[in-house]
Short mmCIF file of C-alpha atoms in Angstrom, two decimals:
data_model
loop_
_atom_site.label_atom_id
_atom_site.label_comp_id
_atom_site.label_asym_id
_atom_site.label_seq_id
_atom_site.Cartn_x
_atom_site.Cartn_y
_atom_site.Cartn_z
CA GLY T 1 3.13 0.58 31.72
CA GLN T 2 1.56 1.30 28.37
CA ASN T 3 -1.18 -0.46 26.46
CA ILE T 4 -1.40 0.18 22.71
CA ASP T 5 -4.08 -1.35 20.50
CA GLN T 6 -4.29 -1.44 16.70
CA PRO T 7 -6.24 -3.63 14.30
CA THR T 8 -4.20 -6.59 13.12
CA GLU T 9 -5.04 -6.39 9.44
CA MET T 10 -6.91 -4.16 7.00
CA THR T 11 -7.58 -4.34 3.28
CA ALA T 12 -8.36 -1.52 0.86
CA THR T 13 -8.61 -0.79 -2.83
CA GLU T 14 -6.09 1.13 -4.88
CA GLY T 15 -7.11 4.80 -5.12
CA ALA T 16 -9.28 4.66 -2.01
CA ILE T 17 -8.83 6.18 1.47
CA VAL T 18 -8.07 4.09 4.56
CA GLN T 19 -7.95 5.04 8.24
CA ILE T 20 -5.83 3.01 10.67
CA ASN T 21 -6.74 3.54 14.31
CA CYS T 22 -4.57 3.35 17.40
CA THR T 23 -5.78 3.56 20.99
CA TYR T 24 -3.45 3.80 23.94
CA GLN T 25 -3.35 4.01 27.70
CA THR T 26 -0.35 5.62 29.33
CA SER T 27 0.62 7.99 32.09
CA GLY T 28 2.72 11.02 31.24
CA PHE T 29 1.97 11.03 27.49
CA ASN T 30 4.71 12.74 25.51
CA GLY T 31 4.06 12.02 21.86
CA LEU T 32 2.81 9.47 19.36
CA PHE T 33 4.64 8.22 16.28
CA TRP T 34 3.56 6.36 13.18
CA TYR T 35 6.02 4.19 11.27
CA GLN T 36 5.71 2.27 8.01
CA GLN T 37 7.38 -1.11 7.62
CA HIS T 38 7.48 -3.03 4.35
CA ALA T 39 7.92 -6.79 4.58
CA GLY T 40 11.51 -7.73 5.30
CA GLU T 41 12.60 -4.14 5.82
CA ALA T 42 13.20 -1.75 8.71
CA PRO T 43 10.51 0.63 9.98
CA THR T 44 10.63 4.17 8.60
CA PHE T 45 9.31 7.26 10.36
CA LEU T 46 6.05 8.70 9.01
CA SER T 47 4.67 11.19 11.51
CA TYR T 48 4.69 12.58 15.03
CA ASN T 49 1.86 14.10 17.08
CA VAL T 50 2.12 15.58 20.54
CA LEU T 51 -0.75 18.11 20.47
CA ASP T 52 -4.37 17.44 19.59
CA GLY T 53 -5.31 17.78 15.96
CA LEU T 54 -4.40 16.76 12.47
CA GLU T 55 -0.92 16.76 10.92
CA GLU T 56 -0.86 16.46 7.14
CA LYS T 57 2.06 15.27 5.03
CA GLY T 58 1.14 14.74 1.41
CA ARG T 59 -1.06 11.66 1.07
CA PHE T 60 -0.62 10.79 4.73
CA SER T 61 -2.23 12.51 7.70
CA SER T 62 -2.14 11.69 11.40
CA PHE T 63 -4.63 12.74 14.05
CA LEU T 64 -4.38 12.79 17.83
CA SER T 65 -6.87 13.18 20.66
CA ARG T 66 -5.05 13.06 23.98
CA SER T 67 -8.21 13.12 26.09
CA LYS T 68 -9.51 10.01 24.29
CA GLY T 69 -6.14 8.24 24.04
CA TYR T 70 -6.73 7.92 20.32
CA SER T 71 -4.88 8.46 17.09
CA TYR T 72 -5.41 7.54 13.48
CA LEU T 73 -3.31 7.46 10.34
CA LEU T 74 -5.17 8.43 7.19
CA LEU T 75 -3.83 7.31 3.83
CA LYS T 76 -5.35 8.89 0.73
CA GLU T 77 -5.15 7.89 -2.94
CA LEU T 78 -3.87 4.47 -1.99
CA GLN T 79 -1.15 2.94 -4.11
CA MET T 80 -0.01 -0.66 -4.29
CA LYS T 81 3.27 0.36 -2.68
CA ASP T 82 1.35 1.39 0.45
CA SER T 83 0.89 -2.30 1.26
CA ALA T 84 2.92 -2.54 4.46
CA SER T 85 2.66 -2.77 8.22
CA TYR T 86 1.88 0.49 10.07
CA LEU T 87 3.20 0.79 13.60
CA CYS T 88 1.85 3.12 16.26
CA ALA T 89 4.35 4.03 19.00
CA VAL T 90 3.71 6.03 22.17
CA ARG T 91 6.27 7.92 24.21
CA SER T 92 5.81 8.81 27.85
CA ARG T 93 7.78 10.85 30.35
CA GLY T 94 8.55 7.65 32.22
CA GLY T 95 11.08 5.19 30.80
CA SER T 96 13.46 7.91 29.59
CA TYR T 97 11.15 8.84 26.74
CA ILE T 98 11.76 5.61 24.84
CA PRO T 99 8.71 4.84 22.66
CA THR T 100 6.65 1.68 23.12
CA PHE T 101 5.33 0.12 19.92
CA GLY T 102 1.98 -1.43 19.20
CA ARG T 103 1.80 -4.74 17.34
CA GLY T 104 1.23 -3.04 14.00
CA THR T 105 -1.52 -3.09 11.38
CA SER T 106 -0.88 -5.00 8.18
CA LEU T 107 -2.45 -3.09 5.28
CA ILE T 108 -3.11 -4.93 2.03
CA VAL T 109 -3.92 -2.77 -0.99
CA HIS T 110 -5.48 -4.62 -3.91
CA PRO T 111 -6.20 -3.43 -7.44
CA ASN N 1 25.75 9.23 5.16
CA ALA N 2 25.46 5.63 6.36
CA GLY N 3 22.80 6.20 9.07
CA VAL N 4 22.46 3.15 11.32
CA THR N 5 24.55 0.14 10.33
CA GLN N 6 23.85 -3.32 11.73
CA THR N 7 25.99 -6.39 11.26
CA PRO N 8 25.57 -9.21 10.52
CA LYS N 9 22.38 -9.25 8.44
CA PHE N 10 21.83 -12.98 9.00
CA GLN N 11 23.15 -15.37 11.64
CA VAL N 12 22.52 -18.97 12.67
CA LEU N 13 23.66 -19.99 16.15
CA LYS N 14 23.60 -23.22 18.06
CA THR N 15 21.97 -23.30 21.47
CA GLY N 16 24.45 -22.15 24.09
CA GLN N 17 26.67 -20.16 21.77
CA SER N 18 27.34 -16.50 22.41
CA MET N 19 27.65 -13.68 19.91
CA THR N 20 27.55 -9.92 19.55
CA LEU N 21 25.28 -8.01 17.22
CA GLN N 22 26.94 -4.80 16.11
CA CYS N 23 25.24 -1.43 15.72
CA ALA N 24 26.89 1.83 14.69
CA GLN N 25 25.46 5.22 13.81
CA ASP N 26 27.19 8.23 12.29
CA MET N 27 24.56 10.89 13.05
CA ASN N 28 25.80 11.85 16.53
CA HIS N 29 22.55 10.59 18.04
CA GLU N 30 22.31 10.46 21.82
CA TYR N 31 19.63 7.80 22.06
CA MET N 32 20.14 4.23 20.88
CA SER N 33 17.91 1.21 21.41
CA TRP N 34 17.68 -2.47 20.60
CA TYR N 35 14.34 -4.03 19.70
CA ARG N 36 13.34 -7.54 18.74
CA GLN N 37 10.46 -8.21 16.40
CA ASP N 38 8.53 -11.46 16.43
CA PRO N 39 5.42 -12.33 14.39
CA GLY N 40 2.31 -10.93 16.03
CA MET N 41 4.32 -9.31 18.84
CA GLY N 42 5.42 -6.01 17.34
CA LEU N 43 8.69 -4.36 18.36
CA ARG N 44 9.74 -5.06 21.93
CA LEU N 45 12.45 -3.05 23.66
CA ILE N 46 15.46 -5.04 24.92
CA HIS N 47 17.91 -2.39 26.15
CA TYR N 48 18.45 1.27 25.52
CA SER N 49 21.00 4.02 26.07
CA VAL N 50 20.50 7.77 26.47
CA GLY N 51 24.18 8.58 26.04
CA ALA N 52 27.69 7.18 26.20
CA GLY N 53 28.24 5.28 29.43
CA ILE N 54 24.51 5.04 30.24
CA THR N 55 22.37 1.96 29.58
CA ASP N 56 19.13 0.60 30.95
CA GLN N 57 16.82 -2.37 30.55
CA GLY N 58 13.72 -2.45 28.43
CA GLU N 59 10.77 -4.82 28.39
CA VAL N 60 12.62 -8.06 27.52
CA PRO N 61 16.26 -7.77 28.72
CA ASN N 62 16.89 -11.32 29.97
CA GLY N 63 19.67 -13.10 28.11
CA TYR N 64 21.12 -9.92 26.62
CA ASN N 65 23.82 -7.45 27.63
CA VAL N 66 24.74 -4.06 26.21
CA SER N 67 27.40 -1.41 26.64
CA ARG N 68 27.84 2.12 25.28
CA SER N 69 31.48 3.14 25.45
CA THR N 70 31.17 5.62 22.55
CA THR N 71 28.34 7.71 21.11
CA GLU N 72 28.56 5.80 17.81
CA ASP N 73 28.45 2.15 18.91
CA PHE N 74 25.88 0.12 20.82
CA PRO N 75 26.58 -3.64 20.60
CA LEU N 76 24.10 -6.25 21.83
CA ARG N 77 25.55 -9.43 23.33
CA LEU N 78 23.72 -12.74 23.55
CA LEU N 79 25.27 -14.56 26.47
CA SER N 80 24.06 -18.12 25.83
CA ALA N 81 21.74 -18.36 22.85
CA ALA N 82 18.37 -20.09 23.22
CA PRO N 83 15.78 -20.99 20.56
CA SER N 84 13.45 -18.40 22.13
CA GLN N 85 15.90 -15.74 20.95
CA THR N 86 15.20 -16.55 17.32
CA SER N 87 13.94 -13.21 16.04
CA VAL N 88 14.67 -10.15 13.95
CA TYR N 89 16.71 -7.60 15.86
CA PHE N 90 16.62 -3.90 15.08
CA CYS N 91 18.92 -1.20 16.36
CA ALA N 92 17.55 2.34 16.31
CA SER N 93 18.86 5.79 17.15
CA SER N 94 17.48 9.28 17.72
CA TYR N 95 18.86 12.74 18.55
CA SER N 96 16.91 12.99 21.75
CA GLY N 97 14.03 11.49 23.64
CA ARG N 98 11.98 14.62 24.04
CA GLU N 99 11.61 16.22 20.65
CA ASN N 100 9.76 15.21 17.53
CA TYR N 101 12.62 13.19 16.20
CA GLY N 102 11.63 9.78 15.00
CA TYR N 103 13.92 6.85 15.33
CA THR N 104 16.22 5.85 12.48
CA PHE N 105 16.37 2.08 12.26
CA GLY N 106 19.11 -0.18 11.03
CA SER N 107 18.27 -2.80 8.42
CA GLY N 108 17.98 -5.57 10.99
CA THR N 109 19.70 -8.84 11.93
CA ARG N 110 17.79 -12.04 11.31
CA LEU N 111 18.92 -14.52 13.98
CA THR N 112 18.05 -18.19 14.11
CA VAL N 113 19.01 -20.31 17.11
CA VAL N 114 18.92 -24.06 16.53
#
């Protein structure tokens, strides 16, 4: 099986930078996803990492270290609209490549 | 381009009733999955399909059935509703399991069993 761990809640200030960590244990690792989910809405895809290193997409970046079973999502120049839940999901070669989700990190951005 | 369409958006059932949650996608995606989301529990996989005619169980399959007769549709059936099935249900689809394609999610069905 897979074990995925994320902090339950984080708070940050508008304009600041926040890093949301995700640690995982799995056999046959085949990729890690980050999703954003606003309250009452569906998750939306943010990023995908399968090789070690940093992937940058505008204000959002995602990092992966496969040897450490570790990823983080970095959000820069925080805006109020970034207040949401951020879900880490891990895919493995077992289970037909269907991703397993962590419990999510609720990010609250305040003025 | 409708994406993933789920119906209904809201439903209240009595214990013991059965119903089908509908999910349809128009993106020709091979992979489709059903998740339930409960407070503090994240998204948990109920059933999934890797193509028409192929389905398999996820983490929490008990009390649910699925079928995949076409690429587009993946309905979820609750056989005899129980209060423990009160949850938000999401259907999701993807081109493939092996590439960097994220899931596209439907807008969700909020189910209450009384």
